[in-house]
XYZ file of C-alpha atoms in Angstrom:
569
model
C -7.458 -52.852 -22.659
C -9.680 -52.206 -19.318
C -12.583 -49.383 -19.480
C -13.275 -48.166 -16.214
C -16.328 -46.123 -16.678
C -18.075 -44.476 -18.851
C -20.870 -41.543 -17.856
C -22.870 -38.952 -19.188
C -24.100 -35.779 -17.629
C -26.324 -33.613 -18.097
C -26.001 -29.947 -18.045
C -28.472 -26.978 -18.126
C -28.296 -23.722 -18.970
C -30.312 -20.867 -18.738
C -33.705 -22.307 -19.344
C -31.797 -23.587 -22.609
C -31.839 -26.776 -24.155
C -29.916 -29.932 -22.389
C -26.431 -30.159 -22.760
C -25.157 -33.807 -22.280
C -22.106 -33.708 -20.649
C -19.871 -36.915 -21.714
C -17.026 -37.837 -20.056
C -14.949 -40.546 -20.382
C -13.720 -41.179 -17.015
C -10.769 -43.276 -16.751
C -8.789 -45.257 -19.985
C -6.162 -47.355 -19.316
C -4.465 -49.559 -22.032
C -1.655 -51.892 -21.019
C 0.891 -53.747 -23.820
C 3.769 -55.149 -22.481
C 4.912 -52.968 -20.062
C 4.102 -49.694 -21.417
C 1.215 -48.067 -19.613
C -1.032 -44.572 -21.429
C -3.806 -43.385 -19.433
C -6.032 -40.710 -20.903
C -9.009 -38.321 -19.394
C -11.339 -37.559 -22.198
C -13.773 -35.094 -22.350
C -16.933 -33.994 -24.865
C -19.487 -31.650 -24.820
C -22.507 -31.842 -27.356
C -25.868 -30.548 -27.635
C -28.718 -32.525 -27.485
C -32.111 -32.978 -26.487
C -32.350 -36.488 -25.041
C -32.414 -36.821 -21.782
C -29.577 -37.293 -19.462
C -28.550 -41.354 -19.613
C -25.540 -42.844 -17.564
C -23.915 -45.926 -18.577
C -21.430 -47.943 -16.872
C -19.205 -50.387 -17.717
C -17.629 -52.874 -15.619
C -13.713 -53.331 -15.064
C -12.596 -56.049 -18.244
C -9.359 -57.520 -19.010
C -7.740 -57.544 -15.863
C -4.546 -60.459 -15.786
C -5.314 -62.034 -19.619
C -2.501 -62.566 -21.881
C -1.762 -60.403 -24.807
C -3.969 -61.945 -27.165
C -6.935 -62.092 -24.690
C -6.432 -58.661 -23.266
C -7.227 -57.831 -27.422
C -9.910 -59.737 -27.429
C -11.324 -58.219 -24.169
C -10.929 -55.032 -25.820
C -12.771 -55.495 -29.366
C -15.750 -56.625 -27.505
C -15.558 -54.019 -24.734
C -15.492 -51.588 -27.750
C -18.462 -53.203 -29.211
C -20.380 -52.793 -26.275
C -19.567 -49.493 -25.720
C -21.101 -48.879 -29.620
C -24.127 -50.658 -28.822
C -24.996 -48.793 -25.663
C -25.076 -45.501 -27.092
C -24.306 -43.332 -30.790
C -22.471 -41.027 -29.032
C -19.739 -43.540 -28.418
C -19.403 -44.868 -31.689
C -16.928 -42.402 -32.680
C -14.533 -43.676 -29.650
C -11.184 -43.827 -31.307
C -11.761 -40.137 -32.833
C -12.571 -39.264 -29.492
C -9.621 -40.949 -28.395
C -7.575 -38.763 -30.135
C -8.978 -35.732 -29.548
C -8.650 -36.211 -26.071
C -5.172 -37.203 -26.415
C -4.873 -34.043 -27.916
C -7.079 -32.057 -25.515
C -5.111 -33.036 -22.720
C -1.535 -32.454 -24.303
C -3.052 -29.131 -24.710
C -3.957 -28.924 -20.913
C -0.450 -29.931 -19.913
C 0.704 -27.253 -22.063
C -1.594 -24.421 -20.763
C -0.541 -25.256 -17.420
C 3.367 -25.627 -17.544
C 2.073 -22.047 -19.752
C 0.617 -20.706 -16.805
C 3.342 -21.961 -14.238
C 6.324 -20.208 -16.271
C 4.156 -17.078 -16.452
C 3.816 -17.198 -12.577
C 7.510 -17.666 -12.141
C 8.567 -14.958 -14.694
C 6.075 -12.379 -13.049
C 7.258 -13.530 -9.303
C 10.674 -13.010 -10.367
C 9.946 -9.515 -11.965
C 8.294 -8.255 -8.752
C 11.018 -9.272 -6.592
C 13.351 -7.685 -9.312
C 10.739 -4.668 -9.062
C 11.559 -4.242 -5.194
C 15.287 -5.205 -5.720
C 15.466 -2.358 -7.547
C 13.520 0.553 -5.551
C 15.416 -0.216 -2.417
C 18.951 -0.630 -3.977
C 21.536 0.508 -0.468
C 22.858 3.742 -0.934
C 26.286 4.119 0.839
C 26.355 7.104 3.229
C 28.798 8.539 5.495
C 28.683 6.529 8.490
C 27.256 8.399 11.560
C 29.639 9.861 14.056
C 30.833 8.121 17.663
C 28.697 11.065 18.857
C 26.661 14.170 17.773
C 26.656 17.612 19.316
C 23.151 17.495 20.467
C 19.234 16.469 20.285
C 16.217 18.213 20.476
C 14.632 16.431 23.552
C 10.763 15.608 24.353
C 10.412 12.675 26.129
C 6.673 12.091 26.023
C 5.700 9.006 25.120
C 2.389 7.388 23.121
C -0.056 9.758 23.778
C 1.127 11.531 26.070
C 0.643 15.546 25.365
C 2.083 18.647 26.404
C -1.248 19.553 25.406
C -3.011 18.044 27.999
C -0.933 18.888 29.351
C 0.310 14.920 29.990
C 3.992 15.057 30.971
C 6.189 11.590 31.344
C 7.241 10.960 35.002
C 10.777 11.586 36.176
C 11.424 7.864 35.713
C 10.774 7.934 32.044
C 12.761 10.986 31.564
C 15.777 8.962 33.350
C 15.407 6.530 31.056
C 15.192 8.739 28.012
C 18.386 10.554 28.652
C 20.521 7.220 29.331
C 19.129 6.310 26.165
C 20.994 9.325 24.541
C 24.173 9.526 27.117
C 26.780 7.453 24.806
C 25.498 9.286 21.729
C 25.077 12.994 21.948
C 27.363 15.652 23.869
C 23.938 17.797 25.039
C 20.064 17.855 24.412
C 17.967 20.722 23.674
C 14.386 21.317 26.035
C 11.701 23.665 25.039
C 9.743 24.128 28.145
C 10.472 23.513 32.135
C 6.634 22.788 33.297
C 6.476 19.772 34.973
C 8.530 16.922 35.089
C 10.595 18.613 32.451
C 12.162 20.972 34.622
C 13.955 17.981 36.282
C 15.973 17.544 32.892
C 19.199 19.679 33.434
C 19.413 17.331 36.914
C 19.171 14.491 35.585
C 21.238 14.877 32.161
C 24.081 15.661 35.020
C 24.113 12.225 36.404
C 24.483 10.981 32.512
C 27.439 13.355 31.119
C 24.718 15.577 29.124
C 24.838 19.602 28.685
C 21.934 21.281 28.271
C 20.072 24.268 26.156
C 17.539 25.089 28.664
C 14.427 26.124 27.200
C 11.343 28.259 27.771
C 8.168 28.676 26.157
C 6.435 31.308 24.596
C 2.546 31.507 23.753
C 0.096 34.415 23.720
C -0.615 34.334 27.331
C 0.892 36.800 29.565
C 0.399 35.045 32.817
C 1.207 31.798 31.530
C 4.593 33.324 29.793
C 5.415 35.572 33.196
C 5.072 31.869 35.052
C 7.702 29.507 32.567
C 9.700 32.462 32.671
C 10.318 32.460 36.410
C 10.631 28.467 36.567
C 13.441 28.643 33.713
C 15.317 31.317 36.241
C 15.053 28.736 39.101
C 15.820 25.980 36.930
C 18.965 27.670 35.797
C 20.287 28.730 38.602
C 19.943 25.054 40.567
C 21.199 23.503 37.520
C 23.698 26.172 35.704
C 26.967 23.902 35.468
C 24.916 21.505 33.230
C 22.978 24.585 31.383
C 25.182 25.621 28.423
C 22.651 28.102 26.815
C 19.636 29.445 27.470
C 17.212 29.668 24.285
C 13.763 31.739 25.131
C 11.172 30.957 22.965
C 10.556 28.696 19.937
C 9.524 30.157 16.641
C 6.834 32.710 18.647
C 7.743 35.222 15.898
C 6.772 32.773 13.153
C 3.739 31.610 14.922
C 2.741 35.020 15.538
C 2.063 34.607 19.234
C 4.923 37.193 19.695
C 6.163 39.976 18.016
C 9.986 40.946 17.775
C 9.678 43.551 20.158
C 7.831 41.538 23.094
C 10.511 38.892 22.123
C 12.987 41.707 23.121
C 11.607 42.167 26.062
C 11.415 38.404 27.285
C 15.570 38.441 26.249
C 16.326 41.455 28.625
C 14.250 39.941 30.955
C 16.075 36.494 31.306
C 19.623 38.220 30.850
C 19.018 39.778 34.292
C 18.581 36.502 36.126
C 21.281 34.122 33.958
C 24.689 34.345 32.954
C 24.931 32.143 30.075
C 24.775 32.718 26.417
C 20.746 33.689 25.426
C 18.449 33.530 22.611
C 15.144 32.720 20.663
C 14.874 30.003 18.033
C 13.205 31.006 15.160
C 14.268 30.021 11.345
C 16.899 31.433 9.048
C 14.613 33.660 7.109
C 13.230 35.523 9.796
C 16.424 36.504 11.349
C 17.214 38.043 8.138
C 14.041 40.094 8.022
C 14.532 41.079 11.637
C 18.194 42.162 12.057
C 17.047 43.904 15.087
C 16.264 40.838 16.964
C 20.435 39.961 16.719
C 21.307 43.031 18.251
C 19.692 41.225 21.597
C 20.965 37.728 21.127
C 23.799 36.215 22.265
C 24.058 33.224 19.565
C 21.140 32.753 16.282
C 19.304 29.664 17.658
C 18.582 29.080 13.766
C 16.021 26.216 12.253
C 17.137 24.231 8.930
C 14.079 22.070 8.141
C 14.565 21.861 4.311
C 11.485 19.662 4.576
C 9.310 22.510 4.965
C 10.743 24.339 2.301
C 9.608 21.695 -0.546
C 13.746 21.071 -1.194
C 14.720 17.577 -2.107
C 16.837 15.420 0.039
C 19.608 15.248 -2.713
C 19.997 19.399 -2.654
C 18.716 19.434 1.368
C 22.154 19.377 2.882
C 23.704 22.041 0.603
C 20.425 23.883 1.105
C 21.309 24.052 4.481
C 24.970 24.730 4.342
C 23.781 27.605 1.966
C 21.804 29.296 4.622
C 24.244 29.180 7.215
C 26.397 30.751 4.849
C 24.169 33.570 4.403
C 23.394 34.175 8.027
C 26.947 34.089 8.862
C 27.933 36.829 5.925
C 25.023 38.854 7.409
C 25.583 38.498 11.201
C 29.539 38.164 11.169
C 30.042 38.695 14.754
C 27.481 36.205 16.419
C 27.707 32.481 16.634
C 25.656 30.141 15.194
C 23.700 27.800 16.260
C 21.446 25.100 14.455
C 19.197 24.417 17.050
C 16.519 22.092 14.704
C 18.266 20.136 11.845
C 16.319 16.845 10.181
C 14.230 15.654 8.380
C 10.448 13.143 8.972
C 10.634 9.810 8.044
C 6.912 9.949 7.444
C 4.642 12.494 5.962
C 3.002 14.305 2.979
C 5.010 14.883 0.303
C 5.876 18.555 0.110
C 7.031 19.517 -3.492
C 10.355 17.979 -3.659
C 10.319 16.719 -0.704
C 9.327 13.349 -0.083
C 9.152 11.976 3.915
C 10.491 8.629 3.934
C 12.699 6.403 6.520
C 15.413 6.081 4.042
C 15.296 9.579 3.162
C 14.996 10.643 6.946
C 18.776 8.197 7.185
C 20.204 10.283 4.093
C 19.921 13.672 4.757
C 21.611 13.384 8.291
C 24.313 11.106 7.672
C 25.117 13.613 5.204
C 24.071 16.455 7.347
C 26.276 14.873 10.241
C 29.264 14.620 7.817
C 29.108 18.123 6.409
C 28.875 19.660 10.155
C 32.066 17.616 11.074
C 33.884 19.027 8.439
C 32.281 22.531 8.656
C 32.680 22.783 12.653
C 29.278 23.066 13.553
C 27.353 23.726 15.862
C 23.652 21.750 16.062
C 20.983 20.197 17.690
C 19.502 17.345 15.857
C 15.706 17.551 15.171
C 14.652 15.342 17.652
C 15.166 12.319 19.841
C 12.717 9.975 20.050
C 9.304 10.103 17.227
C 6.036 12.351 19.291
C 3.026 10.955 18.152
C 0.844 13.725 19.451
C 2.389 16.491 17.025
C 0.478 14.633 14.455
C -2.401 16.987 15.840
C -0.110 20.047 14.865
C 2.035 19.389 12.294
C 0.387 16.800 10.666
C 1.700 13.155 9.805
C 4.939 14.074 9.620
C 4.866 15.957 12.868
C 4.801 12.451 14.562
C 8.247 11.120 12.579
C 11.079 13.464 12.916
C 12.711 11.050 15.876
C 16.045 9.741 14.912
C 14.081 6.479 17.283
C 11.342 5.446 17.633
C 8.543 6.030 20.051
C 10.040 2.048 21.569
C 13.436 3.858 22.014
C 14.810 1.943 19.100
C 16.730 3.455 16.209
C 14.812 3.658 12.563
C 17.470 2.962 10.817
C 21.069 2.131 9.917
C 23.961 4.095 11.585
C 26.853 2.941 9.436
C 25.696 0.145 6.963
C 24.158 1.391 3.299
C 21.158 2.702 3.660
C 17.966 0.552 2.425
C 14.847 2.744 1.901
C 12.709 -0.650 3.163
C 15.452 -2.464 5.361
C 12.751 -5.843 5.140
C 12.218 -5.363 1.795
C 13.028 -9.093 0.780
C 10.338 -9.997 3.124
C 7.639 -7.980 1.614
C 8.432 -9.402 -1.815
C 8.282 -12.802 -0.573
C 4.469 -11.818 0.773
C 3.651 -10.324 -2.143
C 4.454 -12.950 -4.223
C 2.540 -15.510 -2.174
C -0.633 -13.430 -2.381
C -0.138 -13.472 -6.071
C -0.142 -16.944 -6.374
C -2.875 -17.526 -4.249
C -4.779 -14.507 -6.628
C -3.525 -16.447 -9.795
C -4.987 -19.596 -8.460
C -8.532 -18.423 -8.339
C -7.958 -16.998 -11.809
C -6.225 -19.325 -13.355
C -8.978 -22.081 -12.351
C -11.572 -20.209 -14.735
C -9.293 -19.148 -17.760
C -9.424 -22.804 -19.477
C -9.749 -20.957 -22.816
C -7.238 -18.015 -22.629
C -3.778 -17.938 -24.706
C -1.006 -16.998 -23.204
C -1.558 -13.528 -23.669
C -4.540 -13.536 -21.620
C -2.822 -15.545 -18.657
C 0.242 -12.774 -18.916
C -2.767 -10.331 -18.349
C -4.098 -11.666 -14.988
C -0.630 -12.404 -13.701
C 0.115 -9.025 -14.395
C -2.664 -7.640 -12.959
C -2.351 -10.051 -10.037
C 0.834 -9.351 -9.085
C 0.011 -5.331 -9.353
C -2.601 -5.666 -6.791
C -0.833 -8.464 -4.587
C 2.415 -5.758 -4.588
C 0.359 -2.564 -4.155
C -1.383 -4.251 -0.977
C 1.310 -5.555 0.246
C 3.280 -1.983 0.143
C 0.086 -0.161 1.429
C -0.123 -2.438 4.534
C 3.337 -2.090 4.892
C 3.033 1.492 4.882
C 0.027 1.761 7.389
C 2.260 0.001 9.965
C 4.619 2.468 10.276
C 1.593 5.024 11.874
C 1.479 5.129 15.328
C -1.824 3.871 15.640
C -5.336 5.844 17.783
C -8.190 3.369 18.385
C -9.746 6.069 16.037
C -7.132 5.064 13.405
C -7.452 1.523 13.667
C -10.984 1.649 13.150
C -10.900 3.978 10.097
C -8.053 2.038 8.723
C -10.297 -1.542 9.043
C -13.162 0.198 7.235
C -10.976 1.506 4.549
C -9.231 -2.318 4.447
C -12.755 -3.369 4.040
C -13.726 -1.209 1.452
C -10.501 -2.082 -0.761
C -11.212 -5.333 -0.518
C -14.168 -4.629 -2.779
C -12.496 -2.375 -4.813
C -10.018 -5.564 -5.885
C -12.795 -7.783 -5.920
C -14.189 -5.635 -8.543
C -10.356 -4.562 -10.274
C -10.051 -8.546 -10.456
C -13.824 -9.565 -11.909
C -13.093 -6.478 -14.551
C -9.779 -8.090 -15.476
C -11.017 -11.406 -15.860
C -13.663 -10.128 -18.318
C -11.102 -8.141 -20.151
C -9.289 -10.831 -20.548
C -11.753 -13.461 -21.783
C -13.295 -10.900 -24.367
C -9.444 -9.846 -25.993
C -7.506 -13.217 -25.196
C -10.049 -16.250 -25.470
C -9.058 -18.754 -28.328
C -11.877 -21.219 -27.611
C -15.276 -21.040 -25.691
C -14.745 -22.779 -22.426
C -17.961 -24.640 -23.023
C -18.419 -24.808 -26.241
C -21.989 -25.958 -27.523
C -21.595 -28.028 -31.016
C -24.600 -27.067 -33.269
C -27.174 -29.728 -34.572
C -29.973 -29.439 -36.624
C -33.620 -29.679 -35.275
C -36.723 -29.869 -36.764
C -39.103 -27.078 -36.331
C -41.758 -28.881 -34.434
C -38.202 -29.193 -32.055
C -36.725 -25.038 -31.948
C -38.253 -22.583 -29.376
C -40.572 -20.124 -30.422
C -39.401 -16.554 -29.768
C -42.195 -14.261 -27.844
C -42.619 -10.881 -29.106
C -43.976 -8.179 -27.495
C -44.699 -4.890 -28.686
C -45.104 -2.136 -25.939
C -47.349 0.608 -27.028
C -48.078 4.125 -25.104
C -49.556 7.287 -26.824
C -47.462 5.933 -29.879
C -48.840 7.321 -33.148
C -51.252 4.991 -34.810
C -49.328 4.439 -38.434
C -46.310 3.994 -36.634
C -47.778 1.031 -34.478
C -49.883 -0.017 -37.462
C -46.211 -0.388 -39.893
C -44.937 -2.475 -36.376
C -47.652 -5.544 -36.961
C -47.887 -5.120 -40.375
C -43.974 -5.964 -40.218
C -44.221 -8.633 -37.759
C -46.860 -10.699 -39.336
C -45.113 -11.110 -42.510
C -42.783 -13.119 -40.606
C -42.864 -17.003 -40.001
C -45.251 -16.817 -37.069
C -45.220 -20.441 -36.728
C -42.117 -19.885 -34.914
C -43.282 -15.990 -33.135
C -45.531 -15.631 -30.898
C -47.384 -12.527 -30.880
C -48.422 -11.643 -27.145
C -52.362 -11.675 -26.895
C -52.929 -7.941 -25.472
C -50.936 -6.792 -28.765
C -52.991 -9.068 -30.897
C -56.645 -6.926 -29.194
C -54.908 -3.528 -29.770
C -53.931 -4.049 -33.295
C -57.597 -4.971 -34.451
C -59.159 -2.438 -32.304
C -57.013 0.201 -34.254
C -57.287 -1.320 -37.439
C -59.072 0.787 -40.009
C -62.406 -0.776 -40.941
């Protein structure tokens, strides 16, 4: 039997007596050819101080009898050098023990890890289970067009060059019989020429604020637009939701109509929403088609009623209005955005509602224009979040999701489950490393816990990179990173605590009582703050605290003056 080294350490705490740390360091016994190596490890209290002994390699190459013999007198060296090592072979078993325990926590704590990785990946397995939808059409009847791109803003106003809007509409030529515009300034008065050279129809549009000059001005550009342009202009829409915005009234709407009708020969209109045509019947008498919107978004319906929601209203209109056409000229639905009663603004909800929507409109025969193109970041000042997300693509010209496949409400879902387990492990690891003590119970705690916040991260990054990002943004959204990094700092130090105080089965340093004598124990200060107390009461204090053992207290000096200057003579 060879002892490598023997040592031990001393450890403080808090101003507290010495703790001597021992620590058997390395144990190897050899018979034959079977090989056990234990790592033992003691604490006790004491007050010696801190000693270190070390004992040479023995009993390297001897034969069996001499490696024995090596052994009994390494063993009675080790007894001689200290007390604390005469117990060896007890400690030898209790190590043993110890570290069969440690094995066991550990395979403990690797199983929990595995069984709370696999529940999270269940856990996202399950949220974005693939719906199967209808599978969108070769081509649709139309899309609400705006081409502007990033930040660019009508607002500005910030128009896309002619270039852009090229590229925009070859983007949509293989897909969509016509696109819808809602203004000609600009460069998007060169729309109807363009669409021409791709095989694209047209709903020319004007628009309407509360400014007469500015209104008398897109009124005569959507005249000369038209008429350069009318073989690719299949309707003319005037207007879009002025009535609902209340920058127009039905009767100065009237009077835009009749003034466009003189100038154009095809069909004419104002877009406005379902219910407003049926609180202004008079506005039909002046229209050649309803330019209708069905956002069920905005109406709080969920996405599971929102295409029947829509059919319903058509049905409505069409029982009221018998004798005009129809024409959905905004159908969709954000992929982003507050949730709005029932409605909740998600990518894979965005993919439901109009593959469903497409479906029903093939089989009803009808007429739409699908609510929009391409994302517009800069509504977000207008509409909100959601504003910026109604695009069928993206602001890269790329599609958001699935055109035939099942839909996947997170199409990289796998992915995120893989990161989030990662970060859990790493989060484990840091917990794990100071939870010698906890049961299994409390390890189950901080995986769970771990995992939580490792998933919930993972989901809220996730979810931040689907904004179309300001500088303004991505400075708030660092801060707020920042700050919920200290949040979980403080989610995981609360946990910890939680679980030491419900789940610990041993101290993780436990301190093994001995008796002292009393020459040897601290004394215990007391001190007795006293301010406009009443005199008895104060007086009852000392009387109390020197019938105790006060050669153990110490009563502080100042409280020793007071009491005999208020002692009664």
């Amino acid at each position: 039997m060879g002892v490598r080294c023997l040592q031990w350490q001393p450890w403080h705490h808090c101003g507290g007596p010495s703790k001597l740390h021992f620590e058997l360091v390395f144990l190897r016994l050899k018979r034959g050819r079977g090989e056990r190596q234990w790592l033992l490890d003691l604490n006790q209290t004491a007050s010696a101080k801190p000693r270190a002994v070390h004992i040479a390699q023995a009993g390297h190459d001897l034969g069996h009898s001499a490696k024995h013999a090596e052994a009994v007198r390494v063993m009675r060296f080790m007894e001689a050098g200290s007390a604390a090592v005469r117990g060896v072979s007890t400690l030898v078993k209790l190590a043993f023990a110890n570290a069969l325990g440690k094995v066991t926590m550990n395979r403990a704590s690797v199983l929990i890890a595995l069984v709370m990785g696999a529940l999270t990946v269940l856990l996202w397995g399950m949220v974005n289970r693939p719906d199967v939808e209808p599978p969108w059409p070769s081509k649709v009847e139309g899309f609400s067009f705006s081409p502007m791109r990033g930040e660019q803003s009508p607002e500005g106003p910030d128009y896309p060059d002619i270039s852009q809007v090229d590229e925009d509409l070859a983007v949509l030529a293989g897909d969509a019989h016509a696109v819808r515009t809602y203004t000609v300034q600009s460069t998007l008065a060169e729309v109807p020429r363009l669409a021409g050279v791709h095989g694209l129809n047209v709903t020319l549009g004007a628009w309407i604020t509360r400014q007469a000059d500015f209104n008398d001005g897109e009124l005569n550009k959507l005249v000369e637009v038209f008429r350069e342009n009318h073989k690719q202009v299949v309707r003319v829409i005037v207007g879009n939701e002025a009535i609902l915005r209340e920058d127009q009234t039905p009767e100065q709407m009237i009077a835009h109509l009749q003034r466009v009708r003189q100038s154009v020969w095809a069909p004419i209109s104002t877009a406005e929403p379902w219910h407003l045509w049926l609180k202004h019947p008079e506005l039909v008498e002046h229209v050649d088609f309803i330019a209708v919107h069905m956002l069920p978004y905005w109406e709080g319906i969920s996405v599971d009623n929102a295409v029947g929601h829509v059919l319903n209203r058509y049905q409505r209109l069409k029982e009221a209005f018998p004798d005009k056409e129809i024409v959905i000229s905004e159908v969709g639905w954000p992929s982003k955005g507050r949730t709005r009663k029932e409605a909740v603004a998600s990518l894979g909800n965005q993919a439901k509602f109009l593959r469903r929507f497409l479906a029903a409109a093939e089989r009803e025969g009808l007429v739409y224009y699908l609510m929009e193109a391409f994302d517009q970041p800069w509504k977000r000042q207008i509409e909100g979040d959601a504003g910026a997300h109604w695009g069928v693509f993206d602001t890269d010209r790329e599609p958001k999701f699935a055109f035939t496949s099942p839909v996947v409400p997170v199409p990289n879902w796998f992915s995120l489950a893989a990161i989030s387990v990662g970060l859990s492990i790493l989060i484990l690891a840091l917990l794990f490393r100071d939870s010698a003590g906890l049961s299994s119970g409390g390890r189950g705690f901080l995986a769970f816990v771990a995992y939580a916040i490792a998933t919930f991260v993972v989901w809220l990054l996730y979810d931040f990179t689907l904004e179309y990002m300001t500088p303004a943004m991505l400075v708030v959204g660092v801060a707020l990173c920042i700050a919920a990094l200290g949040v979980i700092l403080v989610l995981l130090t609360e946990a910890h605590e939680w679980a030491e105080a419900l789940w610990l089965k041993q101290s993780r340093r436990p301190t093994l009582p001995k008796a002292l004598p009393d020459h040897r124990l601290p004394k215990v200060s007391v001190h007795v703050p006293a301010y406009n107390e009443p005199p008895e009461m104060l007086m009852q204090t000392l009387d109390a605290l020197d019938r105790l053992d006060l050669s153990l207290i110490h009563i502080s000096e100042p409280t020793r003056l007071r009491r005999k200057s208020r002692m009664p003579s």
